PDB file of C-alpha atoms and ligand atoms in Angstrom:
ATOM      1  CA  MET A  20     -16.862  -1.231 -29.442  1.00  0.00           C
ATOM      2  CA  LYS A  21     -19.321  -2.264 -26.763  1.00  0.00           C
ATOM      3  CA  PRO A  22     -19.565   0.072 -23.780  1.00  0.00           C
ATOM      4  CA  ALA A  23     -17.216  -0.913 -20.972  1.00  0.00           C
ATOM      5  CA  ALA A  24     -18.612  -3.303 -18.305  1.00  0.00           C
ATOM      6  CA  LEU A  25     -18.436  -2.106 -14.767  1.00  0.00           C
ATOM      7  CA  LYS A  26     -16.839  -4.160 -12.033  1.00  0.00           C
ATOM      8  CA  THR A  27     -15.714  -3.667  -8.491  1.00  0.00           C
ATOM      9  CA  GLN A  28     -12.454  -4.725  -6.949  1.00  0.00           C
ATOM     10  CA  VAL A  29     -11.376  -4.639  -3.286  1.00  0.00           C
ATOM     11  CA  SER A  30      -7.742  -4.750  -2.145  1.00  0.00           C
ATOM     12  CA  SER A  31      -5.968  -4.306   1.140  1.00  0.00           C
ATOM     13  CA  GLY A  32      -2.489  -3.011   2.005  1.00  0.00           C
ATOM     14  CA  GLY A  33      -0.246  -1.532   4.646  1.00  0.00           C
ATOM     15  CA  VAL A  34       1.607   1.508   5.842  1.00  0.00           C
ATOM     16  CA  ILE A  35       4.454  -0.436   7.542  1.00  0.00           C
ATOM     17  CA  PHE A  36       6.819   1.619   9.728  1.00  0.00           C
ATOM     18  CA  ARG A  37       9.932   1.388  11.848  1.00  0.00           C
ATOM     19  CA  ARG A  38      11.566   3.926  14.083  1.00  0.00           C
ATOM     20  CA  ASN A  39      15.179   4.885  13.259  1.00  0.00           C
ATOM     21  CA  ARG A  40      16.251   6.908  16.249  1.00  0.00           C
ATOM     22  CA  ASP A  41      13.586   9.638  16.203  1.00  0.00           C
ATOM     23  CA  ILE A  42      12.661   9.285  12.624  1.00  0.00           C
ATOM     24  CA  ILE A  43       9.738   7.271  11.456  1.00  0.00           C
ATOM     25  CA  GLU A  44      10.384   5.344   8.264  1.00  0.00           C
ATOM     26  CA  ILE A  45       7.893   3.824   5.841  1.00  0.00           C
ATOM     27  CA  ALA A  46       8.511   0.952   3.381  1.00  0.00           C
ATOM     28  CA  MET A  47       7.443   1.733  -0.185  1.00  0.00           C
ATOM     29  CA  ILE A  48       7.598  -0.276  -3.367  1.00  0.00           C
ATOM     30  CA  SER A  49       8.570   0.996  -6.797  1.00  0.00           C
ATOM     31  CA  LEU A  50       6.859  -0.118 -10.015  1.00  0.00           C
ATOM     32  CA  LYS A  51       7.012   0.600 -13.692  1.00  0.00           C
ATOM     33  CA  GLY A  52      10.738   0.719 -13.916  1.00  0.00           C
ATOM     34  CA  GLY A  53      11.116   2.723 -10.710  1.00  0.00           C
ATOM     35  CA  SER A  54       8.953   5.685 -11.937  1.00  0.00           C
ATOM     36  CA  VAL A  55       6.129   4.968  -9.423  1.00  0.00           C
ATOM     37  CA  TRP A  56       6.498   4.736  -5.712  1.00  0.00           C
ATOM     38  CA  CYS A  57       3.479   3.351  -3.844  1.00  0.00           C
ATOM     39  CA  LEU A  58       2.354   1.318  -0.829  1.00  0.00           C
ATOM     40  CA  PRO A  59       2.156  -2.490  -0.887  1.00  0.00           C
ATOM     41  CA  LYS A  60      -1.272  -3.921  -1.395  1.00  0.00           C
ATOM     42  CA  GLY A  61      -3.239  -6.664  -3.155  1.00  0.00           C
ATOM     43  CA  VAL A  62      -6.603  -8.130  -3.932  1.00  0.00           C
ATOM     44  CA  ILE A  63      -8.514  -9.656  -0.997  1.00  0.00           C
ATOM     45  CA  ASP A  64      -8.864 -13.387  -1.681  1.00  0.00           C
ATOM     46  CA  LYS A  65     -12.007 -15.316  -0.992  1.00  0.00           C
ATOM     47  CA  GLY A  66     -12.354 -16.156   2.690  1.00  0.00           C
ATOM     48  CA  GLU A  67      -9.634 -13.678   3.714  1.00  0.00           C
ATOM     49  CA  SER A  68     -10.148 -10.664   5.958  1.00  0.00           C
ATOM     50  CA  ALA A  69      -8.865  -7.282   4.993  1.00  0.00           C
ATOM     51  CA  GLU A  70      -6.361  -7.535   7.888  1.00  0.00           C
ATOM     52  CA  GLU A  71      -5.042 -10.957   6.632  1.00  0.00           C
ATOM     53  CA  THR A  72      -4.610  -9.626   3.104  1.00  0.00           C
ATOM     54  CA  ALA A  73      -2.812  -6.553   4.233  1.00  0.00           C
ATOM     55  CA  LEU A  74      -0.292  -8.698   6.240  1.00  0.00           C
ATOM     56  CA  ARG A  75       0.133 -11.215   3.392  1.00  0.00           C
ATOM     57  CA  GLU A  76       0.626  -8.612   0.699  1.00  0.00           C
ATOM     58  CA  VAL A  77       3.074  -6.561   2.708  1.00  0.00           C
ATOM     59  CA  LYS A  78       5.088  -9.727   3.401  1.00  0.00           C
ATOM     60  CA  GLU A  79       4.962 -10.920  -0.275  1.00  0.00           C
ATOM     61  CA  GLU A  80       5.736  -7.579  -1.887  1.00  0.00           C
ATOM     62  CA  THR A  81       8.302  -6.070   0.517  1.00  0.00           C
ATOM     63  CA  GLY A  82       9.702  -9.127   2.407  1.00  0.00           C
ATOM     64  CA  LEU A  83       8.695  -7.559   5.717  1.00  0.00           C
ATOM     65  CA  LYS A  84       6.559  -8.926   8.455  1.00  0.00           C
ATOM     66  CA  GLY A  85       4.500  -6.520  10.511  1.00  0.00           C
ATOM     67  CA  ARG A  86       1.844  -6.449  13.183  1.00  0.00           C
ATOM     68  CA  ILE A  87      -1.321  -4.425  12.718  1.00  0.00           C
ATOM     69  CA  ILE A  88      -1.704  -1.369  14.952  1.00  0.00           C
ATOM     70  CA  GLU A  89      -4.955   0.032  13.538  1.00  0.00           C
ATOM     71  CA  ARG A  90      -7.105   0.494  10.522  1.00  0.00           C
ATOM     72  CA  LEU A  91      -6.233   3.789   8.712  1.00  0.00           C
ATOM     73  CA  GLY A  92      -9.112   3.907   6.274  1.00  0.00           C
ATOM     74  CA  LYS A  93      -9.827   3.230   2.665  1.00  0.00           C
ATOM     75  CA  ILE A  94      -9.373   4.944  -0.686  1.00  0.00           C
ATOM     76  CA  THR A  95     -11.384   4.604  -3.909  1.00  0.00           C
ATOM     77  CA  TYR A  96     -10.459   5.213  -7.537  1.00  0.00           C
ATOM     78  CA  TRP A  97     -11.554   4.090 -10.988  1.00  0.00           C
ATOM     79  CA  TYR A  98      -9.410   2.562 -13.708  1.00  0.00           C
ATOM     80  CA  TYR A  99     -10.025   1.148 -17.184  1.00  0.00           C
ATOM     81  CA  LEU A 100      -8.609  -2.216 -18.310  1.00  0.00           C
ATOM     82  CA  LYS A 101      -8.385  -2.071 -22.132  1.00  0.00           C
ATOM     83  CA  GLU A 102      -7.886  -5.860 -22.591  1.00  0.00           C
ATOM     84  CA  GLU A 103     -11.097  -6.616 -20.782  1.00  0.00           C
ATOM     85  CA  ASN A 104     -13.014  -3.446 -21.779  1.00  0.00           C
ATOM     86  CA  VAL A 105     -13.856  -3.202 -18.048  1.00  0.00           C
ATOM     87  CA  LYS A 106     -14.058  -0.104 -15.836  1.00  0.00           C
ATOM     88  CA  TYR A 107     -13.129  -0.975 -12.371  1.00  0.00           C
ATOM     89  CA  LYS A 108     -14.272   0.809  -9.261  1.00  0.00           C
ATOM     90  CA  LYS A 109     -11.578  -0.042  -6.785  1.00  0.00           C
ATOM     91  CA  THR A 110     -11.495   0.223  -2.998  1.00  0.00           C
ATOM     92  CA  VAL A 111      -8.295  -0.284  -1.048  1.00  0.00           C
ATOM     93  CA  HIS A 112      -8.224  -0.680   2.774  1.00  0.00           C
ATOM     94  CA  PHE A 113      -5.034   0.435   4.518  1.00  0.00           C
ATOM     95  CA  PHE A 114      -3.686  -0.610   7.922  1.00  0.00           C
ATOM     96  CA  LEU A 115      -0.895   0.942  10.009  1.00  0.00           C
ATOM     97  CA  MET A 116       1.594  -1.807  10.732  1.00  0.00           C
ATOM     98  CA  GLU A 117       4.674  -1.899  12.924  1.00  0.00           C
ATOM     99  CA  TYR A 118       7.724  -3.661  11.386  1.00  0.00           C
ATOM    100  CA  GLU A 119       8.638  -6.886  13.210  1.00  0.00           C
ATOM    101  CA  SER A 120      11.024  -8.866  11.100  1.00  0.00           C
ATOM    102  CA  GLY A 121      12.195  -9.614   7.556  1.00  0.00           C
ATOM    103  CA  ASP A 122      14.339  -7.789   4.954  1.00  0.00           C
ATOM    104  CA  ILE A 123      13.574  -5.748   1.869  1.00  0.00           C
ATOM    105  CA  SER A 124      16.181  -7.826  -0.036  1.00  0.00           C
ATOM    106  CA  ASN A 125      13.452 -10.609  -0.013  1.00  0.00           C
ATOM    107  CA  HIS A 126      10.961  -8.507  -1.999  1.00  0.00           C
ATOM    108  CA  ASP A 127       8.721  -9.827  -4.712  1.00  0.00           C
ATOM    109  CA  TRP A 128      10.306 -10.108  -8.179  1.00  0.00           C
ATOM    110  CA  GLU A 129       7.285  -8.332  -9.625  1.00  0.00           C
ATOM    111  CA  VAL A 130       8.294  -5.205  -7.633  1.00  0.00           C
ATOM    112  CA  ASP A 131      11.162  -3.214  -9.108  1.00  0.00           C
ATOM    113  CA  SER A 132      12.562  -2.287  -5.683  1.00  0.00           C
ATOM    114  CA  VAL A 133      11.665  -1.686  -2.062  1.00  0.00           C
ATOM    115  CA  SER A 134      13.046   1.150   0.129  1.00  0.00           C
ATOM    116  CA  TRP A 135      12.611   2.619   3.594  1.00  0.00           C
ATOM    117  CA  PHE A 136      12.002   6.387   3.518  1.00  0.00           C
ATOM    118  CA  PRO A 137      11.618   8.905   6.365  1.00  0.00           C
ATOM    119  CA  ILE A 138       7.833   9.466   6.487  1.00  0.00           C
ATOM    120  CA  ASN A 139       7.969  13.035   5.142  1.00  0.00           C
ATOM    121  CA  GLU A 140       9.973  11.847   2.121  1.00  0.00           C
ATOM    122  CA  ALA A 141       7.625   8.910   1.616  1.00  0.00           C
ATOM    123  CA  ILE A 142       4.595  11.234   1.471  1.00  0.00           C
ATOM    124  CA  LYS A 143       6.391  13.351  -1.168  1.00  0.00           C
ATOM    125  CA  LYS A 144       7.412  10.227  -3.224  1.00  0.00           C
ATOM    126  CA  ALA A 145       3.941   8.704  -3.232  1.00  0.00           C
ATOM    127  CA  ILE A 146       2.380   9.263  -6.606  1.00  0.00           C
ATOM    128  CA  TYR A 147      -1.288   8.677  -5.577  1.00  0.00           C
ATOM    129  CA  LYS A 148      -3.145  11.266  -3.574  1.00  0.00           C
ATOM    130  CA  GLY A 149      -5.105   8.666  -1.595  1.00  0.00           C
ATOM    131  CA  GLU A 150      -1.888   6.993  -0.473  1.00  0.00           C
ATOM    132  CA  LYS A 151      -0.368  10.374   0.536  1.00  0.00           C
ATOM    133  CA  GLU A 152      -3.458  10.856   2.748  1.00  0.00           C
ATOM    134  CA  MET A 153      -3.072   7.398   4.376  1.00  0.00           C
ATOM    135  CA  MET A 154       0.576   8.250   5.279  1.00  0.00           C
ATOM    136  CA  GLU A 155      -0.436  11.660   6.637  1.00  0.00           C
ATOM    137  CA  LYS A 156      -2.904   9.754   8.933  1.00  0.00           C
ATOM    138  CA  ALA A 157      -0.150   7.411   9.970  1.00  0.00           C
ATOM    139  CA  LYS A 158       2.166  10.311  10.769  1.00  0.00           C
ATOM    140  CA  LYS A 159      -0.410  11.968  12.932  1.00  0.00           C
ATOM    141  CA  ARG A 160      -1.158   8.777  14.755  1.00  0.00           C
ATOM    142  CA  LEU A 161       2.593   8.019  15.354  1.00  0.00           C
ATOM    143  CA  THR A 162       3.635  11.520  16.378  1.00  0.00           C
ATOM    144  CA  ASN A 163       0.690  12.247  18.689  1.00  0.00           C
ATOM    145  CA  SER A 164       1.260   9.163  20.709  1.00  0.00           C
ATOM    146  CA  HIS A 165       4.869  10.186  21.645  1.00  0.00           C
TER     147      HIS A 165
HETATM  148  P1  ATP B   4      -3.456  -4.873  -6.691  1.00  0.00           P
HETATM  149  O1  ATP B   4      -2.081  -4.250  -6.197  1.00  0.00           O
HETATM  150  O2  ATP B   4      -4.530  -4.473  -5.727  1.00  0.00           O
HETATM  151  O3  ATP B   4      -3.327  -6.312  -6.847  1.00  0.00           O
HETATM  152  P2  ATP B   4      -3.188  -4.073  -9.504  1.00  0.00           P
HETATM  153  O4  ATP B   4      -1.689  -3.997  -9.459  1.00  0.00           O
HETATM  154  O5  ATP B   4      -3.815  -5.094 -10.336  1.00  0.00           O
HETATM  155  O6  ATP B   4      -3.790  -4.148  -7.974  1.00  0.00           O
HETATM  156  P3  ATP B   4      -3.746  -1.209  -9.297  1.00  0.00           P
HETATM  157  O7  ATP B   4      -2.502  -0.964  -8.448  1.00  0.00           O
HETATM  158  O8  ATP B   4      -5.056  -0.884  -8.679  1.00  0.00           O
HETATM  159  O9  ATP B   4      -3.789  -2.654  -9.945  1.00  0.00           O
HETATM  160  O10 ATP B   4      -3.514  -0.370 -10.653  1.00  0.00           O
HETATM  161  C1  ATP B   4      -4.585  -0.299 -11.625  1.00  0.00           C
HETATM  162  C2  ATP B   4      -4.538   1.114 -12.249  1.00  0.00           C
HETATM  163  O11 ATP B   4      -4.949   2.057 -11.272  1.00  0.00           O
HETATM  164  C3  ATP B   4      -3.174   1.508 -12.760  1.00  0.00           C
HETATM  165  O12 ATP B   4      -3.315   2.253 -13.885  1.00  0.00           O
HETATM  166  C4  ATP B   4      -2.573   2.374 -11.626  1.00  0.00           C
HETATM  167  O13 ATP B   4      -1.748   3.306 -12.075  1.00  0.00           O
HETATM  168  C5  ATP B   4      -3.904   2.985 -11.018  1.00  0.00           C
HETATM  169  N1  ATP B   4      -3.824   3.166  -9.543  1.00  0.00           N
HETATM  170  C6  ATP B   4      -3.257   2.428  -8.578  1.00  0.00           C
HETATM  171  N2  ATP B   4      -3.395   2.934  -7.373  1.00  0.00           N
HETATM  172  C7  ATP B   4      -4.066   4.080  -7.558  1.00  0.00           C
HETATM  173  C8  ATP B   4      -4.533   5.129  -6.639  1.00  0.00           C
HETATM  174  N3  ATP B   4      -4.273   5.007  -5.282  1.00  0.00           N
HETATM  175  N4  ATP B   4      -5.185   6.182  -7.113  1.00  0.00           N
HETATM  176  C9  ATP B   4      -5.450   6.257  -8.430  1.00  0.00           C
HETATM  177  N5  ATP B   4      -5.063   5.315  -9.378  1.00  0.00           N
HETATM  178  C10 ATP B   4      -4.337   4.301  -8.906  1.00  0.00           C
END
């Protein structure tokens, strides 16, 4: 087989939170039959800003509308797509968002389920290290300002 081609891909997503009394809750999506919990995100379309993508993808995947508080940072990972024989270097930007409206019952059919979790539980549930780090940042930001 030919050596894998190398491509880059850039996505954007959100750590969307709400306060339930004193507890900060984060919305997460589950994939692969519920075995993987992660943050909502998606590929940045042509002409779209990272902020616009994050708001759009959070809305599409979770059913929730948020407003951006600040940029949390970006994560990078590699994955291999067998069907294309392509190695992707992927960057994902993440934004802290405050929940405004909408309901998780309106989540995307491609997502197995959506749930609100207290932030400490969300950090534990997250399967990817980079996403855990984004939520740790969000936690710091949200607990220092109160
Ligand atoms: P997008 O949600 O941006 O449209 P996608 O669903 O096509 O993207 P990814 O979620 O990037 O693709 O998943 C591609 C591969 O990378 C999968 O094997 C997935 O398990 C893995 N992956 C996803 N997120 C991470 C991460 N934060 N760290 C490491 N590997 C990841």
